[in-house]
Short mmCIF file of C-alpha atoms and ligand atoms in Angstrom, two decimals:
data_model
loop_
_atom_site.label_atom_id
_atom_site.label_comp_id
_atom_site.label_asym_id
_atom_site.label_seq_id
_atom_site.Cartn_x
_atom_site.Cartn_y
_atom_site.Cartn_z
CA MET A 86 -135.41 -71.18 179.95
CA GLU A 87 -132.71 -71.86 182.57
CA LEU A 88 -131.04 -68.71 183.82
CA SER A 89 -127.61 -70.00 182.85
CA VAL A 90 -128.84 -70.69 179.30
CA LEU A 91 -130.35 -67.22 179.15
CA ILE A 92 -127.27 -65.39 180.28
CA ASN A 93 -125.16 -67.42 177.89
CA LYS A 94 -126.89 -65.53 175.07
CA PHE A 95 -125.06 -62.38 176.12
CA ASN A 96 -121.58 -61.47 175.08
CA ILE A 97 -119.64 -61.75 178.34
CA LYS A 98 -116.06 -63.02 178.48
CA GLY A 99 -114.95 -65.72 180.90
CA ARG A 100 -116.63 -68.64 182.65
CA LEU A 101 -119.83 -68.19 184.66
CA VAL A 102 -118.98 -69.06 188.28
CA SER A 103 -121.99 -67.66 190.13
CA LEU A 104 -125.52 -66.52 189.32
CA ALA A 105 -127.67 -65.55 192.30
CA PRO A 106 -130.59 -63.26 193.22
CA PHE A 107 -129.43 -59.74 193.96
CA GLY A 108 -130.72 -56.55 195.60
CA ASN A 109 -134.23 -55.91 196.86
CA GLY A 110 -136.11 -53.98 194.18
CA ASN A 111 -139.90 -54.05 194.39
CA ILE A 112 -140.48 -54.55 190.65
CA ASN A 113 -137.99 -56.43 188.46
CA ASP A 114 -136.22 -59.77 189.10
CA THR A 115 -132.52 -59.13 189.52
CA PHE A 116 -129.50 -61.48 189.56
CA LEU A 117 -125.77 -60.96 189.91
CA ALA A 118 -123.59 -62.98 187.56
CA ILE A 119 -119.88 -63.44 188.16
CA TYR A 120 -117.56 -64.50 185.36
CA ARG A 121 -113.90 -65.39 185.77
CA ASN A 122 -111.08 -65.98 183.37
CA THR A 123 -107.44 -66.75 184.05
CA PHE A 124 -106.56 -63.21 185.07
CA THR A 125 -109.67 -61.28 186.19
CA GLU A 126 -113.36 -61.26 187.08
CA THR A 127 -116.37 -59.58 185.48
CA GLN A 128 -119.61 -58.92 187.33
CA VAL A 129 -122.84 -58.09 185.54
CA ILE A 130 -126.49 -57.69 186.46
CA LEU A 131 -129.14 -59.88 184.78
CA GLN A 132 -132.72 -58.61 185.00
CA ARG A 133 -136.15 -59.63 183.86
CA VAL A 134 -138.21 -56.51 183.17
CA ASN A 135 -141.57 -56.87 184.90
CA ARG A 136 -144.24 -56.92 182.19
CA ASN A 137 -146.98 -56.60 184.79
CA VAL A 138 -145.65 -53.14 185.61
CA PHE A 139 -144.05 -52.00 182.34
CA PRO A 140 -146.58 -52.71 179.59
CA VAL A 141 -143.99 -52.51 176.79
CA PRO A 142 -140.63 -53.76 178.14
CA GLU A 143 -139.09 -53.33 174.66
CA ALA A 144 -139.73 -49.58 174.98
CA ILE A 145 -137.91 -49.59 178.32
CA MET A 146 -134.88 -51.01 176.55
CA GLU A 147 -135.09 -48.49 173.69
CA ASN A 148 -135.19 -45.71 176.28
CA MET A 149 -132.24 -47.19 178.15
CA HIS A 150 -130.31 -47.38 174.89
CA GLU A 151 -130.86 -43.66 174.19
CA VAL A 152 -130.29 -42.50 177.76
CA THR A 153 -127.07 -44.45 178.30
CA ARG A 154 -125.75 -43.41 174.87
CA HIS A 155 -126.42 -39.74 175.56
CA CYS A 156 -124.98 -39.82 179.06
CA HIS A 157 -121.89 -41.86 178.20
CA GLU A 158 -120.96 -39.43 175.43
CA LYS A 159 -121.29 -36.54 177.85
CA LEU A 160 -119.52 -38.36 180.68
CA GLU A 161 -116.59 -39.20 178.45
CA ALA A 162 -116.29 -35.65 177.11
CA ASP A 163 -116.45 -34.25 180.67
CA ALA A 164 -113.90 -36.77 181.96
CA LYS A 165 -111.41 -35.69 179.29
CA ALA A 166 -111.90 -32.02 180.07
CA GLY A 167 -112.30 -32.32 183.82
CA THR A 168 -109.87 -32.25 186.71
CA ASP A 169 -112.34 -33.53 189.31
CA ASP A 170 -111.10 -36.43 191.44
CA ARG A 171 -114.56 -37.92 191.26
CA VAL A 172 -115.45 -40.32 188.45
CA TRP A 173 -119.13 -40.17 187.51
CA GLN A 174 -120.38 -43.47 186.17
CA MET A 175 -123.42 -45.03 184.57
CA PRO A 176 -124.21 -48.68 183.79
CA ARG A 177 -123.89 -49.84 180.19
CA ILE A 178 -126.09 -52.28 178.33
CA VAL A 179 -124.24 -55.56 177.63
CA LYS A 180 -125.15 -56.72 174.14
CA THR A 181 -126.23 -60.22 173.21
CA LYS A 182 -123.90 -62.32 171.04
CA GLU A 183 -126.09 -61.22 168.14
CA GLY A 184 -125.64 -57.55 168.97
CA ALA A 185 -129.09 -56.90 170.47
CA ASP A 186 -129.88 -55.03 173.69
CA TYR A 187 -131.99 -57.81 175.22
CA VAL A 188 -133.38 -61.30 174.71
CA ALA A 189 -136.98 -62.45 174.93
CA ASP A 190 -137.62 -65.83 176.58
CA GLU A 191 -140.27 -68.39 175.62
CA ASN A 192 -142.93 -66.40 177.55
CA GLY A 193 -142.04 -63.21 175.71
CA ASP A 194 -140.41 -61.75 178.83
CA VAL A 195 -137.57 -59.32 178.22
CA TRP A 196 -134.20 -60.08 179.85
CA ARG A 197 -131.26 -57.70 179.82
CA VAL A 198 -127.74 -57.58 181.14
CA ILE A 199 -126.12 -54.38 182.35
CA THR A 200 -122.68 -53.73 183.78
CA ARG A 201 -122.31 -53.57 187.54
CA ILE A 202 -120.77 -50.37 188.91
CA MET A 203 -117.80 -51.87 190.77
CA SER A 204 -116.27 -50.82 194.10
CA ALA A 205 -119.45 -48.97 194.94
CA HIS A 206 -122.58 -49.67 196.95
CA ALA A 207 -126.06 -48.35 197.47
CA PHE A 208 -127.65 -48.32 200.92
CA ASP A 209 -131.28 -48.91 201.94
CA VAL A 210 -131.19 -46.01 204.38
CA ALA A 211 -129.11 -42.85 204.68
CA GLN A 212 -125.90 -43.38 206.65
CA GLY A 213 -125.59 -39.75 207.79
CA PRO A 214 -125.38 -36.18 206.43
CA GLU A 215 -122.28 -36.84 204.30
CA HIS A 216 -124.00 -39.74 202.59
CA ALA A 217 -127.14 -37.63 202.11
CA MET A 218 -125.07 -34.84 200.54
CA GLU A 219 -123.45 -37.30 198.13
CA CYS A 220 -126.90 -38.61 197.19
CA GLY A 221 -127.88 -35.02 196.42
CA SER A 222 -124.79 -34.52 194.26
CA ALA A 223 -125.45 -37.76 192.39
CA LEU A 224 -129.06 -36.85 191.59
CA GLY A 225 -128.10 -33.27 190.71
CA HIS A 226 -125.36 -34.49 188.39
CA PHE A 227 -127.72 -36.99 186.81
CA HIS A 228 -130.19 -34.18 186.13
CA TYR A 229 -127.35 -32.24 184.54
CA LEU A 230 -126.46 -35.24 182.35
CA ILE A 231 -129.98 -35.76 181.02
CA SER A 232 -130.93 -32.06 180.94
CA ASP A 233 -130.02 -31.59 177.26
CA MET A 234 -131.38 -34.88 175.97
CA ASP A 235 -133.87 -34.74 173.13
CA THR A 236 -137.10 -35.68 174.90
CA ALA A 237 -138.57 -36.91 171.60
CA LEU A 238 -136.16 -39.88 171.77
CA VAL A 239 -137.81 -41.22 174.91
CA LYS A 240 -141.10 -43.13 175.10
CA ASP A 241 -143.46 -43.14 178.07
CA PRO A 242 -142.20 -46.17 180.04
CA LEU A 243 -145.16 -46.41 182.35
CA PRO A 244 -148.34 -44.50 181.52
CA GLY A 245 -149.64 -42.66 184.58
CA PHE A 246 -146.36 -42.88 186.50
CA HIS A 247 -146.15 -40.06 189.09
CA ILE A 248 -149.50 -38.63 188.05
CA THR A 249 -151.06 -38.35 191.49
CA SER A 250 -154.58 -37.62 190.23
CA GLY A 251 -154.41 -40.90 188.30
CA TYR A 252 -153.41 -42.83 191.43
CA LEU A 253 -156.36 -41.26 193.24
CA ALA A 254 -158.70 -42.35 190.45
CA LYS A 255 -157.28 -45.88 190.60
CA TYR A 256 -157.72 -45.87 194.39
CA ASP A 257 -161.34 -44.77 194.00
CA ALA A 258 -161.97 -47.55 191.51
CA THR A 259 -160.45 -50.07 193.95
CA LEU A 260 -162.66 -48.77 196.77
CA GLY A 261 -165.61 -49.77 194.61
CA LYS A 262 -164.60 -53.45 194.81
CA GLU A 263 -166.21 -55.71 197.40
CA SER A 264 -162.88 -57.33 198.31
CA ALA A 265 -161.40 -53.90 199.10
CA GLN A 266 -164.38 -52.98 201.27
CA GLU A 267 -163.91 -56.23 203.19
CA LEU A 268 -160.27 -55.41 203.87
CA LEU A 269 -161.25 -51.91 204.95
CA SER A 270 -163.98 -53.01 207.32
CA SER A 271 -161.77 -55.61 208.97
CA SER A 272 -158.89 -53.30 209.91
CA MET A 273 -158.75 -50.15 212.02
CA GLU A 274 -155.40 -49.29 210.45
CA ALA A 275 -156.79 -49.50 206.93
CA LYS A 276 -159.69 -47.23 207.95
CA ARG A 277 -157.24 -44.75 209.38
CA MET A 278 -155.25 -44.79 206.12
CA ALA A 279 -158.43 -44.19 204.12
CA LYS A 280 -159.23 -41.16 206.29
CA PHE A 281 -155.69 -39.89 205.79
CA VAL A 282 -156.19 -39.97 202.02
CA GLU A 283 -159.57 -38.20 202.20
CA GLU A 284 -158.07 -35.34 204.19
CA ARG A 285 -155.42 -34.69 201.56
CA ARG A 286 -157.12 -34.98 198.18
CA ASP A 287 -156.40 -31.32 197.41
CA LEU A 288 -152.74 -31.42 198.22
CA ALA A 289 -152.39 -34.33 195.83
CA LEU A 290 -153.01 -32.04 192.89
CA CYS A 291 -150.62 -29.17 193.74
CA LEU A 292 -147.87 -29.97 191.20
CA GLU A 293 -150.30 -30.93 188.46
CA LYS A 294 -152.04 -27.58 188.89
CA ALA A 295 -148.73 -25.73 188.72
CA GLU A 296 -147.88 -27.60 185.53
CA LYS A 297 -151.25 -26.80 183.95
CA ALA A 298 -150.77 -23.16 184.88
CA GLY A 299 -147.43 -23.21 183.04
CA GLU A 300 -145.40 -22.54 186.20
CA LEU A 301 -143.63 -25.90 186.11
CA LYS A 302 -142.40 -27.60 182.97
CA LYS A 303 -141.70 -31.23 182.22
CA ARG A 304 -138.07 -32.18 181.61
CA MET A 305 -136.05 -35.34 181.61
CA PHE A 306 -136.21 -37.01 185.02
CA HIS A 307 -135.11 -40.24 186.68
CA GLY A 308 -138.46 -41.31 188.13
CA ASP A 309 -137.15 -43.56 190.93
CA PRO A 310 -134.21 -41.87 192.70
CA LYS A 311 -134.64 -43.56 196.07
CA VAL A 312 -131.59 -43.98 198.27
CA ASN A 313 -130.84 -47.55 197.18
CA ASN A 314 -130.68 -46.44 193.55
CA ILE A 315 -127.75 -44.10 194.31
CA MET A 316 -124.30 -45.68 194.17
CA ILE A 317 -121.57 -44.47 196.51
CA ASP A 318 -117.89 -45.08 195.73
CA ASP A 319 -116.37 -47.47 198.34
CA VAL A 320 -112.98 -45.79 198.11
CA THR A 321 -113.88 -42.09 198.26
CA GLY A 322 -117.35 -42.18 199.84
CA LYS A 323 -118.56 -39.95 197.00
CA GLY A 324 -121.69 -40.43 194.91
CA THR A 325 -120.72 -42.04 191.63
CA ALA A 326 -123.84 -43.21 189.75
CA MET A 327 -127.61 -43.33 189.60
CA ILE A 328 -128.92 -46.79 188.77
CA ASP A 329 -132.35 -48.26 187.91
CA LEU A 330 -132.89 -46.33 184.70
CA ASP A 331 -136.24 -47.93 183.75
CA THR A 332 -138.32 -44.84 184.41
CA VAL A 333 -135.98 -42.19 183.00
CA SER A 334 -138.29 -40.15 180.77
CA THR A 335 -140.08 -36.80 180.82
CA GLY A 336 -141.73 -35.55 183.99
CA LEU A 337 -141.35 -32.95 186.68
CA ILE A 338 -137.93 -32.96 188.34
CA HIS A 339 -139.90 -32.14 191.50
CA MET A 340 -141.00 -35.74 191.51
CA ASP A 341 -137.35 -36.80 191.72
CA PHE A 342 -136.53 -34.18 194.33
CA GLY A 343 -139.45 -35.20 196.57
CA ASP A 344 -138.89 -38.92 196.01
CA ALA A 345 -135.20 -38.74 196.89
CA LEU A 346 -135.93 -36.76 200.04
CA ARG A 347 -138.76 -39.02 201.22
CA SER A 348 -136.37 -41.93 200.96
CA ILE A 349 -133.14 -40.32 202.24
CA CYS A 350 -134.66 -38.37 205.13
CA ASN A 351 -136.44 -41.38 206.65
CA PRO A 352 -133.59 -43.27 208.33
CA ALA A 353 -136.03 -45.95 209.53
CA GLY A 354 -136.54 -47.10 205.92
CA GLU A 355 -139.66 -48.15 204.01
CA GLU A 356 -140.35 -51.38 205.93
CA GLU A 357 -140.23 -50.08 209.52
CA THR A 358 -143.03 -51.47 211.69
CA ASN A 359 -142.48 -49.16 214.67
CA LEU A 360 -144.04 -45.93 213.43
CA SER A 361 -142.53 -43.83 216.20
CA LYS A 362 -139.17 -44.30 214.47
CA VAL A 363 -140.41 -42.77 211.22
CA VAL A 364 -139.50 -39.07 211.15
CA PHE A 365 -138.36 -36.61 208.51
CA ASP A 366 -134.75 -35.82 209.39
CA GLU A 367 -134.06 -32.18 208.50
CA ASP A 368 -130.29 -32.45 208.91
CA LEU A 369 -130.24 -35.13 206.23
CA ALA A 370 -132.55 -32.99 204.07
CA THR A 371 -130.32 -29.93 204.37
CA ALA A 372 -127.25 -31.98 203.49
CA PHE A 373 -128.99 -33.58 200.48
CA CYS A 374 -130.12 -30.18 199.18
CA LYS A 375 -126.63 -28.75 199.52
CA GLY A 376 -125.24 -31.53 197.34
CA TYR A 377 -128.13 -31.31 194.87
CA MET A 378 -127.94 -27.55 194.43
CA ARG A 379 -124.19 -27.66 193.87
CA GLU A 380 -124.77 -29.75 190.76
CA ALA A 381 -128.21 -28.65 189.59
CA GLY A 382 -128.99 -25.32 191.26
CA SER A 383 -128.04 -23.34 188.18
CA PHE A 384 -130.95 -24.65 186.16
CA MET A 385 -133.63 -24.21 188.83
CA THR A 386 -136.02 -21.36 188.17
CA ASP A 387 -137.73 -19.30 190.89
CA ALA A 388 -140.96 -21.18 190.15
CA ASP A 389 -139.12 -24.50 190.53
CA ARG A 390 -137.90 -23.39 193.93
CA ALA A 391 -141.34 -22.21 194.99
CA TYR A 392 -142.70 -25.76 194.68
CA LEU A 393 -139.94 -27.65 196.45
CA PHE A 394 -141.80 -27.92 199.74
CA ASP A 395 -144.92 -29.19 197.96
CA SER A 396 -142.86 -31.89 196.28
CA ILE A 397 -141.38 -33.02 199.61
CA ARG A 398 -144.87 -33.36 201.09
CA LEU A 399 -146.44 -34.88 197.99
CA LEU A 400 -144.12 -37.81 197.27
CA PRO A 401 -144.59 -39.74 200.53
CA PHE A 402 -148.33 -39.16 200.17
CA GLU A 403 -148.30 -40.43 196.60
CA LEU A 404 -146.22 -43.52 197.39
CA GLY A 405 -148.32 -44.26 200.49
CA LEU A 406 -151.42 -44.02 198.33
CA ARG A 407 -149.89 -46.39 195.76
CA PHE A 408 -148.98 -48.95 198.47
CA PHE A 409 -152.42 -48.62 200.08
CA GLN A 410 -154.28 -49.03 196.79
CA ASP A 411 -152.18 -52.10 196.00
CA TYR A 412 -152.96 -53.56 199.44
CA LEU A 413 -156.69 -53.04 198.92
CA ASP A 414 -156.43 -54.53 195.43
CA GLY A 415 -154.72 -57.76 196.54
CA ASN A 416 -151.02 -56.82 196.15
CA THR A 417 -150.60 -57.13 192.40
CA TYR A 418 -148.07 -54.35 191.70
CA PHE A 419 -145.38 -54.19 194.41
CA LYS A 420 -143.65 -57.43 195.38
CA THR A 421 -144.61 -58.58 198.88
CA THR A 422 -143.62 -61.37 201.24
CA ASN A 423 -146.70 -61.08 203.47
CA PRO A 424 -150.25 -59.87 202.80
CA GLY A 425 -150.05 -56.91 205.22
CA GLN A 426 -146.74 -55.59 203.87
CA ASN A 427 -148.17 -52.96 201.53
CA LEU A 428 -150.47 -51.71 204.30
CA ASN A 429 -147.47 -51.26 206.57
CA ARG A 430 -145.50 -49.57 203.79
CA ALA A 431 -148.41 -47.14 203.38
CA ARG A 432 -148.45 -46.44 207.14
CA VAL A 433 -144.75 -45.58 206.98
CA GLN A 434 -145.14 -43.16 204.06
CA PHE A 435 -148.20 -41.47 205.58
CA ARG A 436 -146.39 -41.11 208.91
CA LEU A 437 -143.52 -39.49 207.05
CA CYS A 438 -145.95 -37.14 205.31
CA GLU A 439 -147.34 -36.10 208.72
CA SER A 440 -143.84 -35.55 210.01
CA ILE A 441 -143.14 -33.26 207.03
CA GLU A 442 -146.39 -31.36 207.56
CA SER A 443 -145.56 -30.73 211.20
CA ARG A 444 -142.16 -29.33 210.21
CA GLU A 445 -143.43 -27.18 207.33
CA ARG A 446 -142.16 -23.83 208.63
CA SER A 447 -138.72 -25.07 209.35
CA ILE A 448 -138.41 -26.98 206.05
CA ARG A 449 -139.62 -23.96 204.06
CA ASN A 450 -137.12 -21.88 205.95
CA PHE A 451 -134.09 -23.97 204.95
CA LEU A 452 -135.39 -24.31 201.39
CA SER A 453 -135.61 -20.52 201.10
CA LYS A 454 -131.89 -20.25 201.85
CA LEU A 455 -130.76 -22.65 199.12
C1 GN1 B 267 -140.51 -49.23 193.09
O1 GN1 B 267 -138.21 -50.95 191.48
P1 GN1 B 267 -138.01 -50.22 192.74
O2 GN1 B 267 -138.14 -51.08 193.94
O3 GN1 B 267 -136.70 -49.46 192.66
C2 GN1 B 267 -141.33 -48.19 192.32
C3 GN1 B 267 -141.04 -46.79 192.82
C4 GN1 B 267 -141.25 -46.70 194.32
C5 GN1 B 267 -140.41 -47.76 195.01
C6 GN1 B 267 -140.66 -47.79 196.50
C7 GN1 B 267 -141.59 -48.47 188.58
O4 GN1 B 267 -139.14 -49.05 192.81
O5 GN1 B 267 -141.88 -45.84 192.18
O6 GN1 B 267 -140.90 -45.42 194.81
O7 GN1 B 267 -140.71 -49.09 194.49
N1 GN1 B 267 -141.05 -48.28 190.89
C8 GN1 B 267 -142.03 -48.34 189.98
O8 GN1 B 267 -139.77 -48.64 197.13
O9 GN1 B 267 -143.21 -48.32 190.27
MG1 MG B 268 -137.33 -49.10 190.06
#
């Protein structure tokens, strides 16, 4: 189906004047649609949910329905009561003309339209400590918003997501393939990455062990709070919304904390090819944590705090492992534009992990003062 025919199934006022690819997510296909009428303009986001990644896209939409409903009710109640100059926002699902949350095309792919948060932008890398602090506030506030949601309303969007032991098992299975062994034997870098994984198998299980022991508990989490999923208000410079709600479900909030930090505290970004530029920036980390704790500190237990360092070290390892496994398996999960891209992404994350390990004392020190 033509994109313009598809989007015409949604209930959006005005005339479609532009429909073009948008953003640089690694998973879904995303387009920006601009509609005009005689007095204003409406911008919305059209997305195809990637069925290769999300096995039941319909469940993603049911989750989004529940999450946005819960959060909008709370946001509106808070806005009425509040005196804050900041407006917290969240995208809304735009219904189809028939009142549904999505349409399925002739291939059975699920397409949705959500509102665009206007006069706000997300950045691919942290712009400085103030930006990092606002990212922290936005994630902390998001955790506050979803903290009292009934977890029974939410389905598992992506079985195995952020279960590091599962990624290790998948990696081991991939290593058993001849094609993966060929890639390994033909590249020094790939061999180095494989050694890096072997040396850290134990660390990979730290949060899972703490959860099994009952020290950490699953709650509602975002799942993908990287820096370019955090919208900053153009006018005030303040965090205003978390976007990319596909993975909002139950998990350890440590996964969010570590994922946000691995993304915000690496100013070189995920695609850097010069590894010497990849370092964990502690000033950005301190600023992020300040913002986060202001919004979410009150519901962090002592046990939660005790595992913060582990989460900061784990998430770059986990993502590096995911990129590396995908490289060895022929790049089927993350979108790529060249065959070595996932290998380089893995190098970046593993370099970041090393940088975190070498700063352990100092990072633990600032975490202990939060
Ligand atoms: C993927 O969709 P996107 O690009 O926001 C991935 C995240 C990774 C991220 C790394 C569902 O997120 O887990 O951290 O790439 N999302 C999924 O850039 O796997
Ligand atoms: Mg995502």
